[in-house]
mmCIF file of C-alpha atoms and ligand atoms in Angstrom:
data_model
loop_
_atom_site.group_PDB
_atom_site.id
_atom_site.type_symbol
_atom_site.label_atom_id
_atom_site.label_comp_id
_atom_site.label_asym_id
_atom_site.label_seq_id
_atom_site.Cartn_x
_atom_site.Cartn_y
_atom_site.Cartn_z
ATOM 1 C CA UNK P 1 111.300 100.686 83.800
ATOM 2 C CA UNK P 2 110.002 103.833 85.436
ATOM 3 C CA UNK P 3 107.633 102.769 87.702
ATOM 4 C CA UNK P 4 108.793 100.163 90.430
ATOM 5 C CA UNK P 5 106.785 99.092 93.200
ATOM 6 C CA UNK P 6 108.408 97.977 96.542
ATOM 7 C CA UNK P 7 107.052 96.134 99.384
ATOM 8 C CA UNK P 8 108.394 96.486 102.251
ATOM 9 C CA UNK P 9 108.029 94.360 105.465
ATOM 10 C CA UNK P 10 109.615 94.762 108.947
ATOM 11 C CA UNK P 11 112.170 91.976 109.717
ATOM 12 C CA UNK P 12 112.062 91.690 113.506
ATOM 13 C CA UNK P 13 108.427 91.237 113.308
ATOM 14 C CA UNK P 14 108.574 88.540 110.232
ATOM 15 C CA UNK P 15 110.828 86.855 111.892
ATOM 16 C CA UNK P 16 108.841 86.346 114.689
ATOM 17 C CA UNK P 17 105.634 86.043 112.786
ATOM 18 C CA UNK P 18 107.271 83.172 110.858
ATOM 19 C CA UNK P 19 108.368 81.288 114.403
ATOM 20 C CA UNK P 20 104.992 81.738 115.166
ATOM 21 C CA UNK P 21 103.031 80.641 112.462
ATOM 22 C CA UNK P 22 105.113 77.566 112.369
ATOM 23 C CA UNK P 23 104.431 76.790 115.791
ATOM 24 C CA UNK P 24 100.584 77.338 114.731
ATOM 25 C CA UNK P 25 101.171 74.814 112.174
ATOM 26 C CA UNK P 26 102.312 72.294 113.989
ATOM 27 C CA UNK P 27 99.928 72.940 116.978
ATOM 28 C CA UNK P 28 96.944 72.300 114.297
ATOM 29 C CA UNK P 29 98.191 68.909 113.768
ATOM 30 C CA UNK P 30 100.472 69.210 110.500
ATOM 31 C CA UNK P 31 103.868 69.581 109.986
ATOM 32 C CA UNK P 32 105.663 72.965 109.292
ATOM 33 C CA UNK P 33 108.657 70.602 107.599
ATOM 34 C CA UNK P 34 106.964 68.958 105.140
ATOM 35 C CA UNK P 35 107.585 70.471 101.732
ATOM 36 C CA UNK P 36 104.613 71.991 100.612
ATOM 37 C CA UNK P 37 104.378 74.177 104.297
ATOM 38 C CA UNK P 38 108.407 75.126 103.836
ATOM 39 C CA UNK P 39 107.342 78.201 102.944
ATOM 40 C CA UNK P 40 104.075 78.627 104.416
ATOM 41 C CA UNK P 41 104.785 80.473 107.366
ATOM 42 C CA UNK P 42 106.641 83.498 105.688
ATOM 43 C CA UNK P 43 104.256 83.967 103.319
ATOM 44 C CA UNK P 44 101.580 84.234 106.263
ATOM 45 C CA UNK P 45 103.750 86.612 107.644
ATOM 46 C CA UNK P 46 104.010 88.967 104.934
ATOM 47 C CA UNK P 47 100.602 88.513 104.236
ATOM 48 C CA UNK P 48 99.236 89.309 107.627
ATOM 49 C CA UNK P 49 101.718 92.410 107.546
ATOM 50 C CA UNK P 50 99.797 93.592 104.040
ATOM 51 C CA UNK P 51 96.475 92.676 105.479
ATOM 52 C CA UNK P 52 97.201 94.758 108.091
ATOM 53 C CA UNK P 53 99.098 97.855 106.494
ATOM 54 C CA UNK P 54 96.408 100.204 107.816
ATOM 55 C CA UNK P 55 97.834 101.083 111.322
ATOM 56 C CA UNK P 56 100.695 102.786 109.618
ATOM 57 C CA UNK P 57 98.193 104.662 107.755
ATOM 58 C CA UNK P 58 96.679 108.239 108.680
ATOM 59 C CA UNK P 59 93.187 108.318 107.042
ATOM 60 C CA UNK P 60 92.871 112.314 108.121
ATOM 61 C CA UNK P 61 95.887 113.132 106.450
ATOM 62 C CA UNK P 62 95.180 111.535 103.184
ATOM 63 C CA UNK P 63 92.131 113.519 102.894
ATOM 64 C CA UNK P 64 94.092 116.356 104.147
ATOM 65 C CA UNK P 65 96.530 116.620 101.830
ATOM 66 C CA UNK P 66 93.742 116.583 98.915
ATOM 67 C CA UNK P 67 91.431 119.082 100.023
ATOM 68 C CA UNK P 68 90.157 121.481 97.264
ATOM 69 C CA UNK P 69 88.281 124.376 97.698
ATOM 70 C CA UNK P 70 84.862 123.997 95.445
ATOM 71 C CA UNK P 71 81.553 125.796 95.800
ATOM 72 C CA UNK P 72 79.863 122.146 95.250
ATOM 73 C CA UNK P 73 76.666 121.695 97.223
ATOM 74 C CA UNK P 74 75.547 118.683 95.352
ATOM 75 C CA UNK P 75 75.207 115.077 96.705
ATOM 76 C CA UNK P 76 78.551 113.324 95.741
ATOM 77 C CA UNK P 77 78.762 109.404 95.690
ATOM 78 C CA UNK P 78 81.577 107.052 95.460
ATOM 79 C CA UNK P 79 79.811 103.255 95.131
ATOM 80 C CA UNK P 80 81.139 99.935 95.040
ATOM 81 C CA UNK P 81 84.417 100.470 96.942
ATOM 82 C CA UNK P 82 85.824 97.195 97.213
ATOM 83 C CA UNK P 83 86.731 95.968 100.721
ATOM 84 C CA UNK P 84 88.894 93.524 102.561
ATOM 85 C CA UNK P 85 89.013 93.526 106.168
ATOM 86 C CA UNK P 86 89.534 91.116 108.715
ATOM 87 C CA UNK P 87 87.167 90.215 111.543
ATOM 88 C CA UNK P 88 89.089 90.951 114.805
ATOM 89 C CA UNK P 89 86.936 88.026 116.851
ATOM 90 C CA UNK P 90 88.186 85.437 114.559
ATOM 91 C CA UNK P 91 90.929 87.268 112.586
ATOM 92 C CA UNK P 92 89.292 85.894 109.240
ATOM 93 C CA UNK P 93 88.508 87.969 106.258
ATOM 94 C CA UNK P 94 84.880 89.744 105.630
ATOM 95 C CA UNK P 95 85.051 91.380 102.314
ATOM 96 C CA UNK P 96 82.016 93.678 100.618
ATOM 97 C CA UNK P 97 81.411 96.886 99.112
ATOM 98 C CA UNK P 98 81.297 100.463 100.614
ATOM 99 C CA UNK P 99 79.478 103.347 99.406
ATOM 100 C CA UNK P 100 79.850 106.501 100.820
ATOM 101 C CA UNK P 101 78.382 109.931 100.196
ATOM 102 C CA UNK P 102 78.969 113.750 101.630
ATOM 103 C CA UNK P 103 77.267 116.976 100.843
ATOM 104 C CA UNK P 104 80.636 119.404 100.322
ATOM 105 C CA UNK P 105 80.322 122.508 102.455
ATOM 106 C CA UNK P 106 82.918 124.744 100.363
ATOM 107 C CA UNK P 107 85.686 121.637 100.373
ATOM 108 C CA UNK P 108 85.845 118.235 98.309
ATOM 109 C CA UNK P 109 88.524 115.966 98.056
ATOM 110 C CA UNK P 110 89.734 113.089 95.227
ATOM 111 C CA UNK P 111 87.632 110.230 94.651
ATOM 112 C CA UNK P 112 90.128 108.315 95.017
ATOM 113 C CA UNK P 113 91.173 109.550 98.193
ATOM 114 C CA UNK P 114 87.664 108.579 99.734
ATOM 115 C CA UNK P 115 88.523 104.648 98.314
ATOM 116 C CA UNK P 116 91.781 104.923 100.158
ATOM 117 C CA UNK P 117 90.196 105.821 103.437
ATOM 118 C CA UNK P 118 88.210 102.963 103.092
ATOM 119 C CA UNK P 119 91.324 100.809 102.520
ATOM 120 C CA UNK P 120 93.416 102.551 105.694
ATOM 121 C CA UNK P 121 90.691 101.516 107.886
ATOM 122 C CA UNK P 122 90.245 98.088 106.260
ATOM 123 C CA UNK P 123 93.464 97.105 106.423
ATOM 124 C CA UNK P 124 93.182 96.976 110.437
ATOM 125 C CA UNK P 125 91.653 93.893 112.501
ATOM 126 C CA UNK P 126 88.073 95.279 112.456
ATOM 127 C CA UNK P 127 84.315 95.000 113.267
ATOM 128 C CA UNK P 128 82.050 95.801 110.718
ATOM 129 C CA UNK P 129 80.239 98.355 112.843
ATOM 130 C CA UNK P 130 83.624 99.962 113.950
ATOM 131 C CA UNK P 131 84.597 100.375 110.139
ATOM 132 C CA UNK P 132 81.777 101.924 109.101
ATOM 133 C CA UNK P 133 81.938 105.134 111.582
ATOM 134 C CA UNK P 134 85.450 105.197 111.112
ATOM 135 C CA UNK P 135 85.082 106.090 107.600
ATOM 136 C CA UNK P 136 82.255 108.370 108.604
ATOM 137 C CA UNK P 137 84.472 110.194 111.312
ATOM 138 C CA UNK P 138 87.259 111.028 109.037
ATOM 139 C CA UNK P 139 85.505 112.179 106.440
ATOM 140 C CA UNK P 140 83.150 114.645 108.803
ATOM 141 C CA UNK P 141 86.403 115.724 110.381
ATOM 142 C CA UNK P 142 88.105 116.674 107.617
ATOM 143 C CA UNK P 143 85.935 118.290 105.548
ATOM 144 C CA UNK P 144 83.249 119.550 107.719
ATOM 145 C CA UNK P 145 80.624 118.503 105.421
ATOM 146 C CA UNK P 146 77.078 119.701 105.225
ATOM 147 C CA UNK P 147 76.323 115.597 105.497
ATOM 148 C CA UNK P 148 78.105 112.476 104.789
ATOM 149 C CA UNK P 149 77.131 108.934 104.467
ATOM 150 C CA UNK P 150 78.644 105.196 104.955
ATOM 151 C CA UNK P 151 76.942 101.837 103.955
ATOM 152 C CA UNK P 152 78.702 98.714 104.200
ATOM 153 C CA UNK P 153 78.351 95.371 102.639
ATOM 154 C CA UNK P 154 79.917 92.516 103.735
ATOM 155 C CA UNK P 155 80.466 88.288 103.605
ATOM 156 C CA UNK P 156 82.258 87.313 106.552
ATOM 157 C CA UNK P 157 83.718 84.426 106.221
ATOM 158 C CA UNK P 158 84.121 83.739 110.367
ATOM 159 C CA UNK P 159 79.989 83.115 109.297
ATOM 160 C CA UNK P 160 79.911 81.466 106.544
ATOM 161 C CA UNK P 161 82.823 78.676 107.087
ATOM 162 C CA UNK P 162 82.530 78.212 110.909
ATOM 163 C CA UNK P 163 79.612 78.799 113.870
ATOM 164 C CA UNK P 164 76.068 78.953 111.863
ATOM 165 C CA UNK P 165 77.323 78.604 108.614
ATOM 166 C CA UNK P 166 75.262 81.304 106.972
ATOM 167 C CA UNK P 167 77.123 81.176 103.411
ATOM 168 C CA UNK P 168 74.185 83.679 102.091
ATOM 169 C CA UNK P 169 74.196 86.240 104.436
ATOM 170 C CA UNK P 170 75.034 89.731 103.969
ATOM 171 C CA UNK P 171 75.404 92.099 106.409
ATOM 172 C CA UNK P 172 74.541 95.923 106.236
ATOM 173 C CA UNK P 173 75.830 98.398 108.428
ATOM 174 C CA UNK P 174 75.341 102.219 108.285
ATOM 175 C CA UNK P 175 76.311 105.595 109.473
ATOM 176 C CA UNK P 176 74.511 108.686 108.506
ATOM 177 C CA UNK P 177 75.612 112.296 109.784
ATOM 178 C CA UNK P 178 74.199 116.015 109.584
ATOM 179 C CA UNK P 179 71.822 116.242 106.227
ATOM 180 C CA UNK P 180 71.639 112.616 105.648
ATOM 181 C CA UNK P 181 69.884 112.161 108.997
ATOM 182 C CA UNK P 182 66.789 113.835 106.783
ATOM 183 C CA UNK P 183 65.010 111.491 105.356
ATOM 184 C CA UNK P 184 64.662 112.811 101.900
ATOM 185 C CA UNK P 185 68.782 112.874 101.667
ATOM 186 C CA UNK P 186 68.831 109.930 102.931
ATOM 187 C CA UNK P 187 66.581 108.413 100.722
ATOM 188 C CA UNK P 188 68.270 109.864 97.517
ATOM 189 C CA UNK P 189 71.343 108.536 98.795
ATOM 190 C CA UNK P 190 69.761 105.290 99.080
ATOM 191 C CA UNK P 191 67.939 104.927 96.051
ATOM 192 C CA UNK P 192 71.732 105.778 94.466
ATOM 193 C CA UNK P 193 73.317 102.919 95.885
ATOM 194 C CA UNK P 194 70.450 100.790 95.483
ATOM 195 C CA UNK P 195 71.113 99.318 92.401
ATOM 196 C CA UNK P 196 74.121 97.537 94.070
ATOM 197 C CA UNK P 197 72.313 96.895 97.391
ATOM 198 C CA UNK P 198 71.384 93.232 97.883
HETATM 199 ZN ZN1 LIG J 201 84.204 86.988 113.282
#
């Protein structure tokens, strides 16, 4: 096998994660012996550790290290980014879609790379709002664009399963910088994405 992907997960801070989560358990009323729950509290551990992979992360540098010089001065889209984060008020999960768009100024990077800044800032305890000029920051930063664009998506579930119970709401946040606070850009942009919009 040539490819082999390893995870790997601090073991001071597991350990203590796992003492704490089954303290948690037991504080909610169950009981971190029984069979089923043996487990339980590693896996939450490791878990939380993936979930929150993103402080290790530096968005800049990804984008850094793909820069490529390219006399592009179109309108260039990445939609439908898929997104996990978790609410930092409730530490429970809202999940969406990004889109983002930037007008290149002499430098693009990867698609892919844009997806993974996404991710980096995802994987963080987050607000919605936060997220959204994060992306928008590191992009502008980087690249120097002539614009660039963020719209978020998300369900969050601190909504929908506790409080007000909203299970059908969406909500949009969005960060527009340099061309895209035109509204013709903007617009395009828009009707691009809209399609997937709700
Ligand atoms: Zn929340």
């Amino acid at each position: 096998m040539a490819y082999k992907k390893v995870e790997h997960f601090d073991e001071h801070v597991t350990k203590c994660l796992i003492k704490n989560y089954r303290e948690t358990i037991d504080l909610l009323g169950e009981d971190a012996n029984r069979e089923g729950l043996i487990k339980t509290p590693e896996r939450i551990a490791k878990a939380m550790q993936f979930i929150t992979q993103g402080y290790g992360v530096d968005a800049k540098a990804i984008l850094n290290s793909a820069k490529f010089h390219e006399e592009i001065s179109e309108m260039i889209v990445v939609k439908d980014i898929e997104l996990y984060s978790m609410c930092e008020h409730h530490m429970l999960p809202f999940f969406g879609k990004a889109h983002v768009a930037y007008i290149p100024n002499g430098w693009i990077t990867g698609l892919s790379k844009i997806a993974r800044v996404v991710d980096v800032y995802a994987r963080r305890l987050q607000v919605q709002e936060r997220l959204t000029t994060e992306i928008l920051d590191a992009i502008k930063e980087t690249l120097n664009p002539i614009g660039v664009a963020v719209v978020i998506e998300a369900n969050h579930l601190c909504m929908m399963m506790r409080g007000v119970q909203k299970q059908n709401s969406v909500t949009t946040t969005s960060a527009f910088d340099g061309e895209f606070m035109k509204n013709p850009t903007r617009s395009e942009f828009l009707k691009l994405i809209s399609s997937t919009l709700h």
